[in-house]
Amino acid sequence: MKLGAIEAGGTKFVCAIGNEQGDIFEKTVIPTEHPDVTMPAVYQFFKGKGIERIGIGSFGPIDVNQQSDSYGTIQNTPKIDWVDFPLAKRLADQLNVSVKVDTDVNVAALSEAEWGNATDVDSCLYITVGTGIGAGAIVNGTTLNGLSHPEMGHIVVKRHEDDSFAGACPYHNDCLEGMASGPALEKRWGKAGQELADDEKVWEIEAHYLAQALVNYIYILSPEQIIMGGGVMQQEHLFDLIRKNVIESLAGYVSSPFLSAENIDRYIVPPGLTDEAGIKGALLLASE
């Protein structure tokens, strides 16, 4: 069966054709601009390719309730042009296929659980740190959703004592995303993250916020594996700073051999599927 997959992100739409085993036969990248610009290119990529279903892992918030009349509609996103855009309905209408939707981080968690760095556990957390911050959780083999999908990128964090930055989130200013996303890094320091690689203070502050988030997720969800992806996490030295801060912040309260200095590098890890976790997860979603 040929399947379509879309990883709809804040800067680009990755579109692919593949199968339920996660094999990708064809792929393209389309910039995320206004829907009137981006979506015609998406439709064109899939037309005439013989796909039977499409799975979408999208930035959010997005309606993931399959019983809802607005299923697959993007909600109050910071990407203002996309607010109330009926992503799933437009694709179904244009391509005459069934469409299944979840968040980009939930589908990335799915694929890491199936083929990546969480294959040997029953629960995991996938967090992406890039244009935005989001996290998806697998609990007992399925993605965690409730009233809506989790919005773990918008939790409240304690400010670093040397940080006076107001924050970059248009809804909350200084939530996690507002303080630690790629755009927050650039607004705070006046340079993109890749230009700040050698500035120790930048990454000390970044690790302070991201480690706080992980500690909260550990307390609440107790995942057996944490996977961190996204553009900001391409700064590989950030992993060790985050791991160190997590151990210090937990202060020994949670008893697990994985939360020790000797083993935490096996607990907080990059994606096993590298930059294909999202698109392979969308294929997996389409196959369900």
Tab-separated table of C-alpha atoms in Angstrom:
chain	number	residue	atom	x	y	z
A	1	MET	CA	0.000	0.000	0.000
A	2	LYS	CA	1.350	3.439	-0.931
A	3	LEU	CA	0.928	5.995	1.826
A	4	GLY	CA	1.335	9.738	1.967
A	5	ALA	CA	2.991	11.495	4.885
A	6	ILE	CA	3.329	15.129	5.911
A	7	GLU	CA	5.462	16.571	8.663
A	8	ALA	CA	3.968	20.055	8.906
A	9	GLY	CA	6.446	22.238	10.753
A	10	GLY	CA	6.844	25.900	11.506
A	11	THR	CA	9.445	26.491	8.797
A	12	LYS	CA	8.774	23.697	6.311
A	13	PHE	CA	6.369	20.978	5.214
A	14	VAL	CA	8.150	17.687	4.564
A	15	CYS	CA	5.995	15.582	2.229
A	16	ALA	CA	6.728	11.962	1.403
A	17	ILE	CA	5.372	8.817	-0.197
A	18	GLY	CA	6.229	5.514	1.451
A	19	ASN	CA	4.851	2.406	3.096
A	20	GLU	CA	3.844	1.067	6.499
A	21	GLN	CA	7.380	-0.209	7.142
A	22	GLY	CA	8.636	3.374	7.099
A	23	ASP	CA	10.370	3.100	3.727
A	24	ILE	CA	10.358	6.438	1.896
A	25	PHE	CA	10.131	6.304	-1.909
A	26	GLU	CA	9.881	10.019	-2.667
A	27	LYS	CA	10.202	13.172	-0.594
A	28	THR	CA	10.078	16.935	-1.007
A	29	VAL	CA	10.382	19.978	1.244
A	30	ILE	CA	8.022	22.959	0.887
A	31	PRO	CA	8.510	26.197	2.878
A	32	THR	CA	5.812	27.015	5.439
A	33	GLU	CA	4.399	30.294	4.172
A	34	HIS	CA	0.772	31.450	3.963
A	35	PRO	CA	-1.588	28.473	3.403
A	36	ASP	CA	-2.517	29.915	0.004
A	37	VAL	CA	1.122	29.536	-1.007
A	38	THR	CA	2.161	26.340	0.760
A	39	MET	CA	-0.871	24.113	0.293
A	40	PRO	CA	-1.145	24.164	-3.541
A	41	ALA	CA	2.429	22.874	-3.682
A	42	VAL	CA	1.528	20.137	-1.174
A	43	TYR	CA	-1.515	19.053	-3.234
A	44	GLN	CA	0.560	19.013	-6.407
A	45	PHE	CA	3.204	16.754	-4.882
A	46	PHE	CA	0.673	14.041	-3.994
A	47	LYS	CA	-1.649	14.195	-7.018
A	48	GLY	CA	-1.464	11.225	-9.352
A	49	LYS	CA	0.831	9.216	-7.060
A	50	GLY	CA	-1.710	6.498	-6.203
A	51	ILE	CA	-1.656	6.972	-2.438
A	52	GLU	CA	-4.500	5.459	-0.399
A	53	ARG	CA	-4.148	7.394	2.874
A	54	ILE	CA	-2.247	10.338	4.328
A	55	GLY	CA	-0.866	10.720	7.830
A	56	ILE	CA	-0.051	14.194	9.114
A	57	GLY	CA	2.141	15.181	12.006
A	58	SER	CA	1.436	18.882	12.397
A	59	PHE	CA	2.507	21.858	14.471
A	60	GLY	CA	-0.208	22.845	16.873
A	61	PRO	CA	-2.421	23.416	18.530
A	62	ILE	CA	-4.543	21.271	16.206
A	63	ASP	CA	-7.815	19.421	16.777
A	64	VAL	CA	-6.922	15.703	17.120
A	65	ASN	CA	-10.368	14.503	18.230
A	66	GLN	CA	-11.575	12.260	15.393
A	67	GLN	CA	-15.209	12.716	16.499
A	68	SER	CA	-14.991	16.498	16.187
A	69	ASP	CA	-16.436	18.464	13.270
A	70	SER	CA	-13.178	20.440	13.199
A	71	TYR	CA	-10.864	17.399	13.269
A	72	GLY	CA	-7.521	18.307	11.722
A	73	THR	CA	-8.108	22.059	11.968
A	74	ILE	CA	-5.212	24.159	13.220
A	75	GLN	CA	-6.208	26.208	16.252
A	76	ASN	CA	-4.637	29.152	18.142
A	77	THR	CA	-1.122	28.727	16.817
A	78	PRO	CA	1.547	31.449	17.025
A	79	LYS	CA	1.674	31.042	13.205
A	80	ILE	CA	-1.203	33.471	12.778
A	81	ASP	CA	-1.845	32.835	9.067
A	82	TRP	CA	-2.708	29.221	9.875
A	83	VAL	CA	-5.232	29.808	12.671
A	84	ASP	CA	-8.509	27.960	11.861
A	85	PHE	CA	-7.059	26.389	8.706
A	86	PRO	CA	-8.823	23.004	8.087
A	87	LEU	CA	-5.700	21.091	7.141
A	88	ALA	CA	-7.147	17.568	7.139
A	89	LYS	CA	-10.373	18.524	5.347
A	90	ARG	CA	-8.580	20.423	2.582
A	91	LEU	CA	-6.247	17.484	1.929
A	92	ALA	CA	-9.107	14.976	1.952
A	93	ASP	CA	-11.136	17.119	-0.454
A	94	GLN	CA	-8.251	17.837	-2.813
A	95	LEU	CA	-6.821	14.309	-2.953
A	96	ASN	CA	-9.890	12.149	-2.248
A	97	VAL	CA	-8.102	10.080	0.395
A	98	SER	CA	-8.607	9.409	4.093
A	99	VAL	CA	-6.499	11.632	6.347
A	100	LYS	CA	-5.320	10.986	9.883
A	101	VAL	CA	-3.824	13.730	12.052
A	102	ASP	CA	-1.731	13.999	15.192
A	103	THR	CA	0.884	16.453	16.393
A	104	ASP	CA	4.355	16.491	14.885
A	105	VAL	CA	5.883	15.465	18.212
A	106	ASN	CA	3.364	12.681	18.848
A	107	VAL	CA	4.116	11.063	15.480
A	108	ALA	CA	7.858	11.454	16.091
A	109	ALA	CA	7.382	9.649	19.413
A	110	LEU	CA	5.456	6.909	17.583
A	111	SER	CA	8.237	6.293	15.083
A	112	GLU	CA	10.970	6.354	17.733
A	113	ALA	CA	8.971	3.746	19.676
A	114	GLU	CA	8.582	1.606	16.550
A	115	TRP	CA	11.986	1.959	14.857
A	116	GLY	CA	14.213	4.362	16.803
A	117	ASN	CA	15.631	4.903	20.277
A	118	ALA	CA	12.583	3.774	22.285
A	119	THR	CA	11.902	0.318	20.864
A	120	ASP	CA	12.633	-1.503	24.134
A	121	VAL	CA	10.373	0.525	26.461
A	122	ASP	CA	6.616	0.983	26.920
A	123	SER	CA	6.722	4.747	27.491
A	124	CYS	CA	8.777	7.562	26.046
A	125	LEU	CA	8.808	11.304	25.566
A	126	TYR	CA	9.863	13.065	22.366
A	127	ILE	CA	10.597	16.784	22.661
A	128	THR	CA	11.509	19.014	19.759
A	129	VAL	CA	13.337	22.311	20.296
A	130	GLY	CA	13.290	24.393	17.153
A	131	THR	CA	10.999	27.048	15.689
A	132	GLY	CA	8.732	26.124	18.586
A	133	ILE	CA	8.935	23.676	21.457
A	134	GLY	CA	6.597	20.731	21.776
A	135	ALA	CA	6.610	17.266	23.267
A	136	GLY	CA	4.727	14.079	22.580
A	137	ALA	CA	4.366	11.137	24.924
A	138	ILE	CA	3.838	7.427	24.384
A	139	VAL	CA	2.160	5.756	27.375
A	140	ASN	CA	1.437	2.012	27.252
A	141	GLY	CA	2.115	1.993	23.542
A	142	THR	CA	-0.191	4.837	22.485
A	143	THR	CA	0.101	8.613	22.188
A	144	LEU	CA	-1.183	10.690	25.077
A	145	ASN	CA	-4.193	12.861	24.249
A	146	GLY	CA	-7.095	14.064	26.396
A	147	LEU	CA	-9.040	17.323	26.238
A	148	SER	CA	-6.651	18.014	23.385
A	149	HIS	CA	-3.064	17.004	22.776
A	150	PRO	CA	-0.468	17.990	25.400
A	151	GLU	CA	1.094	21.447	25.058
A	152	MET	CA	4.305	20.767	26.929
A	153	GLY	CA	6.167	23.593	25.235
A	154	HIS	CA	4.099	26.214	27.034
A	155	ILE	CA	4.707	25.248	30.645
A	156	VAL	CA	5.847	27.861	33.173
A	157	VAL	CA	9.591	27.856	33.919
A	158	LYS	CA	11.688	29.625	36.524
A	159	ARG	CA	13.746	32.426	35.062
A	160	HIS	CA	17.551	32.079	35.052
A	161	GLU	CA	19.036	34.591	37.487
A	162	ASP	CA	21.099	36.238	34.712
A	163	ASP	CA	18.315	36.365	32.132
A	164	SER	CA	16.286	39.548	31.672
A	165	PHE	CA	14.818	38.541	28.289
A	166	ALA	CA	11.042	39.191	28.227
A	167	GLY	CA	10.257	36.094	26.165
A	168	ALA	CA	9.163	35.429	22.591
A	169	CYS	CA	5.827	33.586	22.864
A	170	PRO	CA	2.951	35.721	21.514
A	171	TYR	CA	0.557	34.092	23.985
A	172	HIS	CA	2.574	33.734	27.204
A	173	ASN	CA	5.816	35.693	26.688
A	174	ASP	CA	8.102	33.749	29.045
A	175	CYS	CA	6.819	30.166	28.894
A	176	LEU	CA	9.292	27.420	27.943
A	177	GLU	CA	8.881	28.063	24.221
A	178	GLY	CA	9.122	31.797	24.772
A	179	MET	CA	12.435	31.401	26.586
A	180	ALA	CA	14.176	28.483	24.858
A	181	SER	CA	12.957	28.064	21.258
A	182	GLY	CA	15.101	28.924	18.262
A	183	PRO	CA	13.388	32.302	17.756
A	184	ALA	CA	13.824	33.059	21.489
A	185	LEU	CA	17.560	32.397	21.195
A	186	GLU	CA	17.825	34.728	18.224
A	187	LYS	CA	15.758	37.520	19.792
A	188	ARG	CA	17.633	37.336	23.087
A	189	TRP	CA	21.159	37.291	21.647
A	190	GLY	CA	20.699	38.978	18.241
A	191	LYS	CA	22.112	35.965	16.389
A	192	ALA	CA	20.887	32.567	15.252
A	193	GLY	CA	21.796	29.593	17.430
A	194	GLN	CA	24.364	28.222	14.998
A	195	GLU	CA	26.299	31.499	15.269
A	196	LEU	CA	26.413	31.199	19.064
A	197	ALA	CA	27.927	27.726	19.317
A	198	ASP	CA	31.018	28.852	21.252
A	199	ASP	CA	29.273	31.149	23.741
A	200	GLU	CA	29.077	29.199	27.005
A	201	LYS	CA	26.592	31.587	28.639
A	202	VAL	CA	24.072	31.079	25.837
A	203	TRP	CA	23.968	27.335	26.388
A	204	GLU	CA	24.094	27.539	30.175
A	205	ILE	CA	20.859	29.544	30.071
A	206	GLU	CA	19.315	27.319	27.380
A	207	ALA	CA	20.087	24.161	29.382
A	208	HIS	CA	18.618	25.782	32.500
A	209	TYR	CA	15.189	26.059	30.840
A	210	LEU	CA	15.197	22.747	28.982
A	211	ALA	CA	16.349	20.761	32.021
A	212	GLN	CA	13.567	22.318	34.119
A	213	ALA	CA	11.065	21.102	31.563
A	214	LEU	CA	12.467	17.571	31.543
A	215	VAL	CA	12.392	17.409	35.332
A	216	ASN	CA	8.704	18.375	35.305
A	217	TYR	CA	7.958	15.758	32.638
A	218	ILE	CA	9.839	13.113	34.640
A	219	TYR	CA	7.815	13.935	37.751
A	220	ILE	CA	4.475	13.916	35.926
A	221	LEU	CA	4.842	11.257	33.208
A	222	SER	CA	7.812	9.161	34.390
A	223	PRO	CA	8.861	8.238	30.833
A	224	GLU	CA	11.271	5.341	30.414
A	225	GLN	CA	13.122	7.211	27.635
A	226	ILE	CA	13.493	10.882	26.715
A	227	ILE	CA	14.387	11.807	23.134
A	228	MET	CA	15.321	15.370	22.194
A	229	GLY	CA	15.266	16.563	18.586
A	230	GLY	CA	14.830	19.764	16.584
A	231	GLY	CA	17.205	22.357	15.201
A	232	VAL	CA	18.417	23.755	18.522
A	233	MET	CA	19.432	20.268	19.684
A	234	GLN	CA	21.882	20.092	16.785
A	235	GLN	CA	24.190	21.792	19.296
A	236	GLU	CA	25.380	18.445	20.623
A	237	HIS	CA	27.170	19.917	23.660
A	238	LEU	CA	23.734	20.965	24.928
A	239	PHE	CA	22.902	17.356	25.810
A	240	ASP	CA	25.566	17.091	28.508
A	241	LEU	CA	24.553	20.434	30.029
A	242	ILE	CA	20.906	19.357	30.153
A	243	ARG	CA	21.750	15.955	31.643
A	244	LYS	CA	23.882	17.560	34.360
A	245	ASN	CA	21.128	20.062	35.245
A	246	VAL	CA	18.471	17.336	35.336
A	247	ILE	CA	20.458	15.269	37.846
A	248	GLU	CA	21.116	18.328	40.008
A	249	SER	CA	17.476	19.443	39.928
A	250	LEU	CA	16.079	15.998	40.750
A	251	ALA	CA	18.432	15.897	43.753
A	252	GLY	CA	18.087	12.138	44.025
A	253	TYR	CA	14.325	12.286	44.635
A	254	VAL	CA	13.381	9.877	41.811
A	255	SER	CA	15.067	6.513	42.300
A	256	SER	CA	16.182	5.010	39.008
A	257	PRO	CA	19.556	3.792	37.779
A	258	PHE	CA	18.956	5.776	34.574
A	259	LEU	CA	18.903	9.039	36.536
A	260	SER	CA	22.518	8.695	37.626
A	261	ALA	CA	25.611	10.394	36.248
A	262	GLU	CA	26.782	7.029	34.913
A	263	ASN	CA	23.637	6.222	32.934
A	264	ILE	CA	21.784	9.417	32.084
A	265	ASP	CA	23.479	9.640	28.696
A	266	ARG	CA	21.420	6.534	27.792
A	267	TYR	CA	18.219	8.084	29.129
A	268	ILE	CA	18.235	11.550	27.506
A	269	VAL	CA	19.234	10.903	23.903
A	270	PRO	CA	18.920	12.278	20.353
A	271	PRO	CA	16.487	10.650	17.894
A	272	GLY	CA	17.536	7.274	16.549
A	273	LEU	CA	15.837	8.220	13.270
A	274	THR	CA	17.685	11.580	13.172
A	275	ASP	CA	15.673	14.095	11.118
A	276	GLU	CA	13.243	11.470	9.745
A	277	ALA	CA	11.443	10.716	13.022
A	278	GLY	CA	8.545	13.024	12.120
A	279	ILE	CA	7.980	11.947	8.541
A	280	LYS	CA	8.316	8.240	9.342
A	281	GLY	CA	5.886	8.743	12.205
A	282	ALA	CA	3.385	10.266	9.788
A	283	LEU	CA	3.693	7.144	7.607
A	284	LEU	CA	3.075	5.001	10.682
A	285	LEU	CA	0.019	7.089	11.557
A	286	ALA	CA	-1.359	6.652	8.042
A	287	SER	CA	-0.947	2.886	8.279
A	288	GLU	CA	-2.974	2.548	11.497
